[in-house]
């Protein structure tokens, strides 16, 4: 019984140590994937639709403001906002399972591109960035 | 002996159901799961790490020369890790002119061996189950199971409990908005000297719209997924093939209620004389987001 309790505790505690805001996934993205063009880039309808999808699927971990929750990373850092649309599309498709990011490959491709469009529309968050590394040059502004 | 529930008892059950739903609504955030709506077939979808999905699956039908049955299965699915999903099932059934009984439990684990997405994504499935022969959940069909097995009265069927190990190879692809999934099942009874039994399930699904609409809407097309699945037995290691097996084919439609559960309906049609002519199914699932990780949130 004691072993069972220990196993149960271990099992429930497992999700705790993941999803640091590392960008090591980018090294897996091929040049062709990076260069993929977003068919919905900067389209207002796609931003609105992507916002709805974000609320449904992403806000639970990344927060409704995309600034991250707990150990889940912010999507409004320069690293994410300066990533190409193809790179963000790649991580939506493949996920980063060992770091807690699930794959969203079962969402249709068009919906994933709408999500990319929405995420890129958010821009870098100034306050978040200033608090994290004051002194580093800011690369954008919140919209 | 059948007992007829009084109006008061029915009202109490209804109120308890409403209270349960309200509690669920207030203690958890819902999310619309993006998994294909199959009842029998598994896709490569894994429960999100830290999420818990509660899922009720109901099935009812009437075997030829038999009484109507209604079965209910409660599923608790937890994303232990990004590549490991674990699930517990509790099943029961009620047969007209017979009785209502608990039929057993299952504990399954699904593992994704590869971290990335490929054209075909394999998932390995291992399940331990302890269910009696009165089980009517139709979560899978293996071996030479036929509708004649359903004619045994509950009081006899419940005495025979099969403890078995079930393995599946799940192959799944997502192409142009379609999900195509194939399951190959091998099952071995651990407490009886029976041969390995085999089965299969094939599923095909697609949302009614690939792109989301820009405005909030209750009945927009992307909230609906249409699907179909084909499943049945493939005999056993003493006689592999379709002879003396039951086979089913059924369409499915599912709907994501805005900020609510996902509901799905299906009718499986028996394709030969060994199969129950029709099995009606309903599924209601709720996903509890990050259920053990809520305190660390901003």
Short mmCIF file of C-alpha atoms in Angstrom, two decimals:
data_model
loop_
_atom_site.label_atom_id
_atom_site.label_comp_id
_atom_site.label_asym_id
_atom_site.label_seq_id
_atom_site.Cartn_x
_atom_site.Cartn_y
_atom_site.Cartn_z
CA UNK A 1 0.00 0.00 0.00
CA UNK A 2 2.85 2.35 0.91
CA UNK A 3 4.52 1.65 -2.43
CA UNK A 4 1.25 2.37 -4.18
CA UNK A 5 0.94 5.74 -2.40
CA UNK A 6 4.51 6.69 -3.26
CA UNK A 7 3.96 5.71 -6.90
CA UNK A 8 0.72 7.70 -6.99
CA UNK A 9 2.42 10.79 -5.55
CA UNK A 10 5.28 10.48 -8.03
CA UNK A 11 2.82 10.02 -10.84
CA UNK A 12 0.79 13.12 -9.93
CA UNK A 13 3.87 15.21 -9.33
CA UNK A 14 5.37 14.40 -12.73
CA UNK A 15 3.87 17.31 -14.64
CA UNK A 16 5.58 19.77 -12.30
CA UNK A 17 9.03 19.93 -13.76
CA UNK A 18 8.53 20.85 -17.36
CA UNK A 19 7.97 23.58 -19.84
CA UNK A 20 10.75 25.99 -19.09
CA UNK A 21 10.88 28.80 -21.60
CA UNK A 22 13.71 27.33 -23.60
CA UNK A 23 14.01 27.74 -27.31
CA UNK A 24 15.98 24.59 -28.04
CA UNK A 25 13.17 23.27 -30.20
CA UNK A 26 14.13 25.73 -32.90
CA UNK A 27 17.23 23.74 -33.79
CA UNK A 28 14.97 20.90 -34.99
CA UNK A 29 13.19 23.08 -37.53
CA UNK A 30 14.55 22.62 -41.05
CA UNK A 31 15.23 25.58 -43.34
CA UNK A 32 12.27 24.59 -45.50
CA UNK A 33 9.94 24.52 -42.50
CA UNK A 34 11.25 27.89 -41.29
CA UNK A 35 10.56 29.44 -44.67
CA UNK A 36 6.96 28.20 -44.96
CA UNK A 37 4.64 31.05 -45.86
CA UNK A 38 1.62 31.76 -43.71
CA UNK A 39 -1.42 31.98 -46.01
CA UNK A 40 -3.23 34.07 -43.38
CA UNK A 41 -0.40 36.45 -42.43
CA UNK A 42 -1.68 39.70 -40.88
CA UNK A 43 -5.27 39.10 -42.03
CA UNK A 44 -7.69 40.65 -39.50
CA UNK A 45 -10.19 37.78 -39.80
CA UNK A 46 -7.45 35.24 -39.20
CA UNK A 47 -6.29 37.19 -36.12
CA UNK A 48 -9.85 37.13 -34.75
CA UNK A 49 -10.30 33.44 -35.54
CA UNK A 50 -6.87 32.63 -34.12
CA UNK A 51 -7.79 34.52 -30.96
CA UNK A 52 -10.81 32.26 -30.50
CA UNK A 53 -8.68 29.17 -31.06
CA UNK A 54 -6.07 30.51 -28.66
CA UNK A 55 -8.70 30.97 -25.98
CA UNK A 56 -9.90 27.39 -26.51
CA UNK A 57 -6.63 25.55 -26.74
CA UNK A 58 -3.71 27.66 -25.56
CA UNK A 59 -4.86 30.08 -22.86
CA UNK A 60 -5.07 27.35 -20.21
CA UNK A 61 -1.26 27.09 -20.19
CA UNK A 62 0.03 30.31 -21.71
CA UNK A 63 -2.60 32.57 -20.15
CA UNK A 64 -5.33 34.59 -21.83
CA UNK A 65 -2.77 37.40 -22.31
CA UNK A 66 -0.16 34.90 -23.63
CA UNK A 67 2.27 36.05 -20.94
CA UNK A 68 2.64 32.53 -19.54
CA UNK A 69 1.23 30.89 -16.43
CA UNK A 70 3.39 29.39 -13.73
CA UNK A 71 6.18 27.56 -15.51
CA UNK A 72 4.47 27.79 -18.89
CA UNK A 73 6.35 30.26 -21.09
CA UNK A 74 5.23 33.63 -22.32
CA UNK A 75 4.59 33.84 -26.05
CA UNK A 76 5.33 37.57 -26.07
CA UNK A 77 9.06 37.35 -25.64
CA UNK A 78 11.40 38.45 -28.46
CA UNK A 79 12.42 34.81 -28.98
CA UNK A 80 8.86 33.84 -29.90
CA UNK A 81 7.84 37.04 -31.60
CA UNK A 82 10.96 37.07 -33.78
CA UNK A 83 10.52 33.44 -34.77
CA UNK A 84 9.33 32.91 -38.34
CA UNK A 85 5.72 31.88 -38.93
CA UNK A 86 7.08 28.55 -40.16
CA UNK A 87 8.90 27.94 -36.87
CA UNK A 88 5.76 28.60 -34.80
CA UNK A 89 3.75 26.43 -37.17
CA UNK A 90 6.34 23.68 -36.69
CA UNK A 91 6.01 23.65 -32.91
CA UNK A 92 2.22 23.65 -33.15
CA UNK A 93 2.43 20.64 -35.43
CA UNK A 94 5.08 18.67 -33.54
CA UNK A 95 4.82 19.95 -30.01
CA UNK A 96 7.72 19.55 -27.61
CA UNK A 97 6.41 16.59 -25.70
CA UNK A 98 9.31 16.17 -23.30
CA UNK A 99 8.87 19.80 -22.20
CA UNK A 100 5.09 19.72 -21.85
CA UNK A 101 4.09 21.30 -25.16
CA UNK A 102 1.53 19.02 -26.84
CA UNK A 103 1.21 18.55 -30.56
CA UNK A 104 -1.78 20.24 -32.17
CA UNK A 105 -1.46 18.27 -35.35
CA UNK A 106 -5.04 17.07 -35.12
CA UNK A 107 -6.18 20.67 -35.55
CA UNK A 108 -6.59 21.33 -39.26
CA UNK A 109 -3.67 23.09 -40.91
CA UNK A 110 -5.74 26.20 -41.66
CA UNK A 111 -6.61 26.57 -37.98
CA UNK A 112 -2.97 26.22 -36.98
CA UNK A 113 -1.98 29.00 -39.39
CA UNK A 114 -4.72 31.18 -37.89
CA UNK A 115 -3.19 30.53 -34.47
CA UNK A 116 0.25 31.53 -35.77
CA UNK A 117 -1.23 34.74 -37.17
CA UNK A 118 -2.82 35.56 -33.82
CA UNK A 119 0.32 34.84 -31.79
CA UNK A 120 2.44 36.98 -34.08
CA UNK A 121 -0.10 39.80 -33.82
CA UNK A 122 0.46 40.08 -30.06
CA UNK A 123 3.94 41.54 -30.28
CA UNK A 124 6.59 41.68 -27.59
CA UNK A 125 5.42 42.63 -24.13
CA UNK A 126 7.48 45.54 -22.84
CA UNK A 127 6.86 45.13 -19.11
CA UNK A 128 7.52 41.42 -19.19
CA UNK A 129 10.72 41.94 -21.08
CA UNK A 130 11.93 44.83 -18.95
CA UNK A 131 11.45 42.85 -15.77
CA UNK A 132 13.25 39.84 -17.17
CA UNK A 133 16.31 41.43 -18.61
CA UNK A 134 16.47 45.12 -18.07
CA UNK A 135 19.02 46.73 -20.28
CA UNK A 136 18.49 44.47 -23.29
CA UNK A 137 17.21 46.30 -26.30
CA UNK A 138 13.53 45.88 -26.92
CA UNK A 139 12.57 44.60 -30.32
CA UNK A 140 8.92 45.52 -30.58
CA UNK A 141 5.95 46.97 -28.87
CA UNK A 142 2.72 45.53 -27.56
CA UNK A 143 -0.34 46.05 -29.74
CA UNK B 1 -37.44 -8.07 -10.48
CA UNK B 2 -37.75 -4.64 -12.06
CA UNK B 3 -38.17 -1.67 -9.77
CA UNK B 4 -39.96 1.40 -11.05
CA UNK B 5 -38.33 4.62 -9.81
CA UNK B 6 -40.76 7.01 -8.15
CA UNK B 7 -41.17 10.58 -9.39
CA UNK B 8 -39.41 11.81 -6.25
CA UNK B 9 -36.44 9.53 -6.81
CA UNK B 10 -36.22 10.63 -10.43
CA UNK B 11 -36.38 14.29 -9.39
CA UNK B 12 -33.64 13.70 -6.80
CA UNK B 13 -31.41 12.05 -9.43
CA UNK B 14 -32.06 14.92 -11.83
CA UNK B 15 -31.19 17.53 -9.17
CA UNK B 16 -28.04 15.61 -8.23
CA UNK B 17 -27.05 15.63 -11.89
CA UNK B 18 -27.59 19.38 -12.14
CA UNK B 19 -25.59 20.01 -8.95
CA UNK B 20 -22.78 17.82 -10.24
CA UNK B 21 -22.66 19.73 -13.53
CA UNK B 22 -22.65 23.07 -11.72
CA UNK B 23 -19.81 21.93 -9.46
CA UNK B 24 -17.89 20.73 -12.48
CA UNK B 25 -18.49 24.06 -14.16
CA UNK B 26 -17.24 26.14 -11.26
CA UNK B 27 -14.24 24.12 -10.13
CA UNK B 28 -12.77 23.48 -13.52
CA UNK B 29 -12.12 25.30 -16.72
CA UNK B 30 -13.43 23.50 -19.72
CA UNK B 31 -11.56 23.11 -22.90
CA UNK B 32 -12.68 21.73 -26.17
CA UNK B 33 -10.70 18.61 -26.84
CA UNK B 34 -9.43 18.33 -30.38
CA UNK B 35 -9.46 14.55 -30.47
CA UNK B 36 -11.36 12.64 -33.14
CA UNK B 37 -14.76 11.55 -31.84
CA UNK B 38 -14.38 7.79 -32.22
CA UNK B 39 -16.07 5.44 -29.78
CA UNK B 40 -13.89 2.38 -30.40
CA UNK B 41 -10.93 3.49 -32.49
CA UNK B 42 -7.96 5.23 -30.90
CA UNK B 43 -6.04 7.94 -32.71
CA UNK B 44 -2.58 9.28 -31.90
CA UNK B 45 -4.20 11.95 -29.73
CA UNK B 46 -2.73 11.97 -26.23
CA UNK B 47 -4.28 13.71 -23.29
CA UNK B 48 -2.49 16.96 -22.61
CA UNK B 49 0.01 16.70 -19.79
CA UNK B 50 -1.69 17.46 -16.49
CA UNK B 51 -5.22 17.47 -17.94
CA UNK B 52 -7.94 15.12 -16.75
CA UNK B 53 -10.79 14.17 -19.03
CA UNK B 54 -14.00 12.71 -17.71
CA UNK B 55 -15.86 10.81 -20.32
CA UNK B 56 -19.17 9.01 -20.22
CA UNK B 57 -19.93 6.52 -22.95
CA UNK B 58 -23.37 5.01 -23.23
CA UNK B 59 -24.35 2.19 -25.58
CA UNK B 60 -27.67 0.48 -26.05
CA UNK B 61 -29.04 -2.12 -28.41
CA UNK B 62 -31.13 -5.24 -28.67
CA UNK B 63 -29.59 -8.53 -29.73
CA UNK B 64 -31.73 -10.81 -31.86
CA UNK B 65 -33.92 -12.96 -29.56
CA UNK B 66 -32.56 -11.04 -26.56
CA UNK B 67 -33.50 -8.22 -24.23
CA UNK B 68 -32.53 -4.62 -24.74
CA UNK B 69 -29.37 -3.62 -22.87
CA UNK B 70 -28.06 -0.22 -21.85
CA UNK B 71 -24.48 0.09 -20.81
CA UNK B 72 -22.59 2.98 -19.30
CA UNK B 73 -18.85 3.43 -18.99
CA UNK B 74 -17.15 6.18 -17.06
CA UNK B 75 -13.64 7.03 -18.15
CA UNK B 76 -11.00 8.98 -16.26
CA UNK B 77 -8.22 9.92 -18.64
CA UNK B 78 -5.11 11.67 -17.37
CA UNK B 79 -2.15 13.06 -19.26
CA UNK B 80 0.70 11.83 -17.06
CA UNK B 81 3.39 12.99 -19.47
CA UNK B 82 3.41 14.35 -22.98
CA UNK B 83 4.04 10.83 -24.30
CA UNK B 84 2.07 8.85 -21.71
CA UNK B 85 -1.68 8.88 -21.17
CA UNK B 86 -3.31 6.67 -18.59
CA UNK B 87 -6.98 5.90 -18.19
CA UNK B 88 -9.33 4.02 -15.88
CA UNK B 89 -12.75 2.72 -16.98
CA UNK B 90 -15.64 1.64 -14.82
CA UNK B 91 -18.47 -0.13 -16.61
CA UNK B 92 -21.97 -1.28 -15.83
CA UNK B 93 -25.06 -2.29 -17.70
CA UNK B 94 -28.76 -2.71 -17.35
CA UNK B 95 -30.73 -5.34 -19.25
CA UNK B 96 -34.48 -5.16 -19.65
CA UNK B 97 -36.35 -7.93 -17.82
CA UNK B 98 -33.11 -8.79 -16.06
CA UNK B 99 -30.94 -6.64 -13.78
CA UNK B 100 -28.52 -3.72 -13.45
CA UNK B 101 -24.98 -4.67 -12.57
CA UNK B 102 -21.39 -3.44 -12.40
CA UNK B 103 -19.44 -5.30 -15.02
CA UNK B 104 -15.82 -4.45 -14.27
CA UNK B 105 -12.91 -2.10 -14.74
CA UNK B 106 -10.09 -1.46 -17.15
CA UNK B 107 -6.78 0.30 -16.73
CA UNK B 108 -5.11 1.37 -19.92
CA UNK B 109 -1.88 3.13 -20.81
CA UNK B 110 -0.94 4.65 -24.12
CA UNK B 111 2.62 5.53 -25.08
CA UNK B 112 3.91 7.57 -27.95
CA UNK B 113 7.39 6.32 -28.82
CA UNK B 114 8.38 9.17 -31.15
CA UNK B 115 8.45 12.81 -30.08
CA UNK B 116 7.56 14.34 -33.44
CA UNK B 117 4.78 14.05 -35.97
CA UNK B 118 5.19 11.82 -39.00
CA UNK B 119 2.94 10.77 -41.85
CA UNK B 120 1.96 7.75 -39.74
CA UNK B 121 2.20 8.15 -35.98
CA UNK B 122 2.38 4.96 -33.92
CA UNK B 123 1.07 4.68 -30.37
CA UNK B 124 1.49 1.61 -28.16
CA UNK B 125 -1.41 0.61 -25.97
CA UNK B 126 -1.40 -1.76 -22.99
CA UNK B 127 -4.49 -2.48 -20.92
CA UNK B 128 -5.33 -4.70 -17.99
CA UNK B 129 -9.01 -5.47 -17.67
CA UNK B 130 -11.13 -7.38 -15.20
CA UNK B 131 -14.60 -7.53 -16.67
CA UNK B 132 -17.27 -10.17 -16.45
CA UNK B 133 -19.10 -11.72 -19.35
CA UNK B 134 -22.12 -9.49 -18.79
CA UNK B 135 -20.12 -6.51 -20.08
CA UNK B 136 -21.92 -4.66 -22.88
CA UNK B 137 -19.70 -1.62 -23.24
CA UNK B 138 -18.50 -2.52 -26.76
CA UNK B 139 -15.26 -0.62 -26.23
CA UNK B 140 -13.65 -3.18 -28.51
CA UNK B 141 -14.64 -6.37 -30.28
CA UNK B 142 -12.16 -9.24 -30.39
CA UNK B 143 -12.02 -12.96 -31.12
CA UNK B 144 -15.27 -14.74 -31.91
CA UNK B 145 -17.56 -12.53 -29.80
CA UNK B 146 -21.07 -12.68 -31.27
CA UNK B 147 -24.52 -11.42 -30.33
CA UNK B 148 -25.41 -14.92 -29.02
CA UNK B 149 -23.04 -14.21 -26.09
CA UNK B 150 -25.43 -11.43 -25.06
CA UNK B 151 -28.30 -13.84 -24.48
CA UNK B 152 -26.80 -15.22 -21.25
CA UNK B 153 -28.69 -13.85 -18.19
CA UNK B 154 -26.76 -11.39 -16.04
CA UNK B 155 -26.76 -13.57 -12.94
CA UNK B 156 -24.83 -16.27 -14.83
CA UNK B 157 -22.69 -14.02 -16.98
CA UNK B 158 -21.48 -11.92 -14.06
CA UNK B 159 -20.00 -14.97 -12.33
CA UNK B 160 -17.40 -15.44 -15.01
CA UNK B 161 -14.77 -12.75 -14.72
CA UNK B 162 -12.06 -12.53 -17.32
CA UNK B 163 -8.81 -10.89 -16.35
CA UNK B 164 -6.95 -10.12 -19.51
CA UNK B 165 -4.12 -8.20 -21.03
CA UNK B 166 -5.00 -6.26 -24.13
CA UNK B 167 -2.46 -4.69 -26.43
CA UNK B 168 -3.02 -2.46 -29.42
CA UNK B 169 -0.88 -1.03 -32.11
CA UNK B 170 -2.41 2.34 -32.99
CA UNK B 171 -1.45 3.99 -36.25
CA UNK B 172 -2.78 7.42 -37.02
CA UNK B 173 -2.33 10.06 -39.70
CA UNK B 174 -3.54 13.64 -40.00
CA UNK B 175 -3.77 14.72 -43.62
CA UNK B 176 -5.57 17.79 -45.03
CA UNK B 177 -7.83 18.01 -42.01
CA UNK B 178 -8.66 14.30 -42.07
CA UNK B 179 -7.71 11.90 -39.32
CA UNK B 180 -7.20 8.30 -40.40
CA UNK B 181 -6.60 5.79 -37.61
CA UNK B 182 -6.02 2.04 -37.60
CA UNK B 183 -5.93 -0.15 -34.49
CA UNK B 184 -4.75 -3.76 -34.37
CA UNK B 185 -5.80 -5.54 -31.19
CA UNK B 186 -4.36 -8.65 -29.49
CA UNK B 187 -5.93 -9.83 -26.23
CA UNK B 188 -4.98 -12.68 -23.90
CA UNK B 189 -6.98 -13.94 -20.94
CA UNK B 190 -4.67 -14.26 -17.93
CA UNK B 191 -6.89 -16.43 -15.75
CA UNK B 192 -8.07 -18.85 -18.42
CA UNK B 193 -6.30 -21.05 -20.92
CA UNK B 194 -7.74 -19.33 -23.96
CA UNK B 195 -5.88 -18.46 -27.14
CA UNK B 196 -4.88 -14.95 -28.11
CA UNK B 197 -7.84 -13.10 -29.57
CA UNK B 198 -7.57 -10.50 -32.28
CA UNK B 199 -9.59 -7.55 -33.48
CA UNK B 200 -9.30 -4.31 -35.38
CA UNK B 201 -10.82 -0.84 -35.58
CA UNK B 202 -10.55 1.72 -38.37
CA UNK B 203 -11.63 5.34 -38.09
CA UNK B 204 -11.90 8.32 -40.41
CA UNK B 205 -12.87 11.82 -39.24
CA UNK B 206 -12.86 15.42 -40.35
CA UNK B 207 -14.14 18.71 -38.90
CA UNK B 208 -16.89 20.27 -41.01
CA UNK B 209 -14.64 23.33 -41.45
CA UNK B 210 -10.85 23.43 -41.44
CA UNK B 211 -10.53 27.13 -40.67
CA UNK B 212 -12.13 28.71 -37.60
CA UNK B 213 -14.60 31.52 -38.09
CA UNK B 214 -13.67 35.03 -37.02
CA UNK B 215 -16.75 35.63 -34.87
CA UNK B 216 -18.06 33.87 -31.80
CA UNK B 217 -20.68 31.38 -32.80
CA UNK B 218 -22.53 28.53 -31.18
CA UNK B 219 -23.17 26.33 -34.17
CA UNK B 220 -20.29 27.19 -36.48
CA UNK B 221 -19.08 24.36 -38.65
CA UNK B 222 -15.69 23.90 -37.01
CA UNK B 223 -17.45 22.83 -33.82
CA UNK B 224 -18.75 19.71 -35.58
CA UNK B 225 -16.70 16.68 -36.52
CA UNK B 226 -18.07 13.97 -38.78
CA UNK B 227 -16.55 10.53 -38.56
CA UNK B 228 -17.08 6.88 -39.36
CA UNK B 229 -15.60 3.77 -37.86
CA UNK B 230 -15.43 0.12 -38.79
CA UNK B 231 -14.51 -2.47 -36.18
CA UNK B 232 -14.83 -6.14 -35.40
CA UNK B 233 -13.18 -9.39 -34.39
CA UNK B 234 -10.45 -11.19 -36.29
CA UNK B 235 -10.73 -14.58 -34.62
CA UNK B 236 -8.03 -16.05 -32.43
CA UNK B 237 -4.71 -17.82 -32.67
CA UNK B 238 -6.55 -21.10 -33.38
CA UNK B 239 -8.52 -19.60 -36.23
CA UNK B 240 -7.55 -16.18 -37.55
CA UNK B 241 -9.97 -14.43 -39.88
CA UNK B 242 -13.50 -13.10 -40.17
CA UNK B 243 -15.31 -16.45 -39.75
CA UNK B 244 -17.71 -16.45 -36.76
CA UNK B 245 -16.92 -12.86 -35.80
CA UNK B 246 -19.07 -9.78 -35.44
CA UNK B 247 -18.44 -6.66 -37.52
CA UNK B 248 -19.80 -3.12 -37.21
CA UNK B 249 -19.81 0.07 -39.23
CA UNK B 250 -21.14 3.36 -37.96
CA UNK B 251 -21.24 7.10 -38.66
CA UNK B 252 -20.45 9.55 -35.84
CA UNK B 253 -21.16 13.22 -35.34
CA UNK B 254 -19.68 15.24 -32.50
CA UNK B 255 -20.24 18.79 -31.32
CA UNK B 256 -18.13 21.01 -29.08
CA UNK B 257 -20.48 22.97 -26.88
CA UNK B 258 -19.00 26.49 -26.43
CA UNK B 259 -17.22 26.57 -23.06
CA UNK B 260 -18.83 23.24 -22.32
CA UNK B 261 -18.49 19.54 -22.93
CA UNK B 262 -18.12 17.66 -26.17
CA UNK B 263 -21.02 15.41 -27.11
CA UNK B 264 -21.03 12.71 -29.77
CA UNK B 265 -23.62 10.37 -31.21
CA UNK B 266 -23.31 7.28 -33.29
CA UNK B 267 -25.24 4.31 -34.59
CA UNK B 268 -23.24 1.19 -35.31
CA UNK B 269 -24.81 -1.16 -37.81
CA UNK B 270 -24.09 -4.87 -37.49
CA UNK B 271 -22.69 -6.13 -40.79
CA UNK B 272 -23.41 -9.84 -40.38
CA UNK B 273 -25.71 -12.22 -38.50
CA UNK B 274 -23.28 -12.48 -35.59
CA UNK B 275 -23.55 -8.76 -34.86
CA UNK B 276 -26.14 -6.85 -32.88
CA UNK B 277 -28.31 -5.23 -35.60
CA UNK B 278 -27.84 -1.70 -34.26
CA UNK B 279 -25.94 -0.19 -31.33
CA UNK B 280 -26.77 3.40 -30.42
CA UNK B 281 -24.09 5.36 -28.67
CA UNK B 282 -23.68 8.64 -26.89
CA UNK B 283 -20.58 10.21 -25.46
CA UNK B 284 -20.20 13.25 -23.21
CA UNK B 285 -16.72 14.39 -22.26
CA UNK B 286 -15.37 17.17 -20.07
CA UNK B 287 -11.76 18.16 -19.91
CA UNK B 288 -10.41 19.54 -16.66
CA UNK B 289 -7.43 21.70 -17.44
CA UNK B 290 -4.23 21.31 -15.47
CA UNK B 291 -6.15 19.85 -12.60
CA UNK B 292 -3.21 19.32 -10.27
CA UNK B 293 -1.34 22.47 -11.33
CA UNK B 294 -3.79 25.28 -10.67
CA UNK B 295 -2.08 27.02 -7.75
CA UNK B 296 1.01 28.08 -9.66
CA UNK B 297 -1.00 30.04 -12.18
CA UNK B 298 -0.59 33.75 -12.57
#
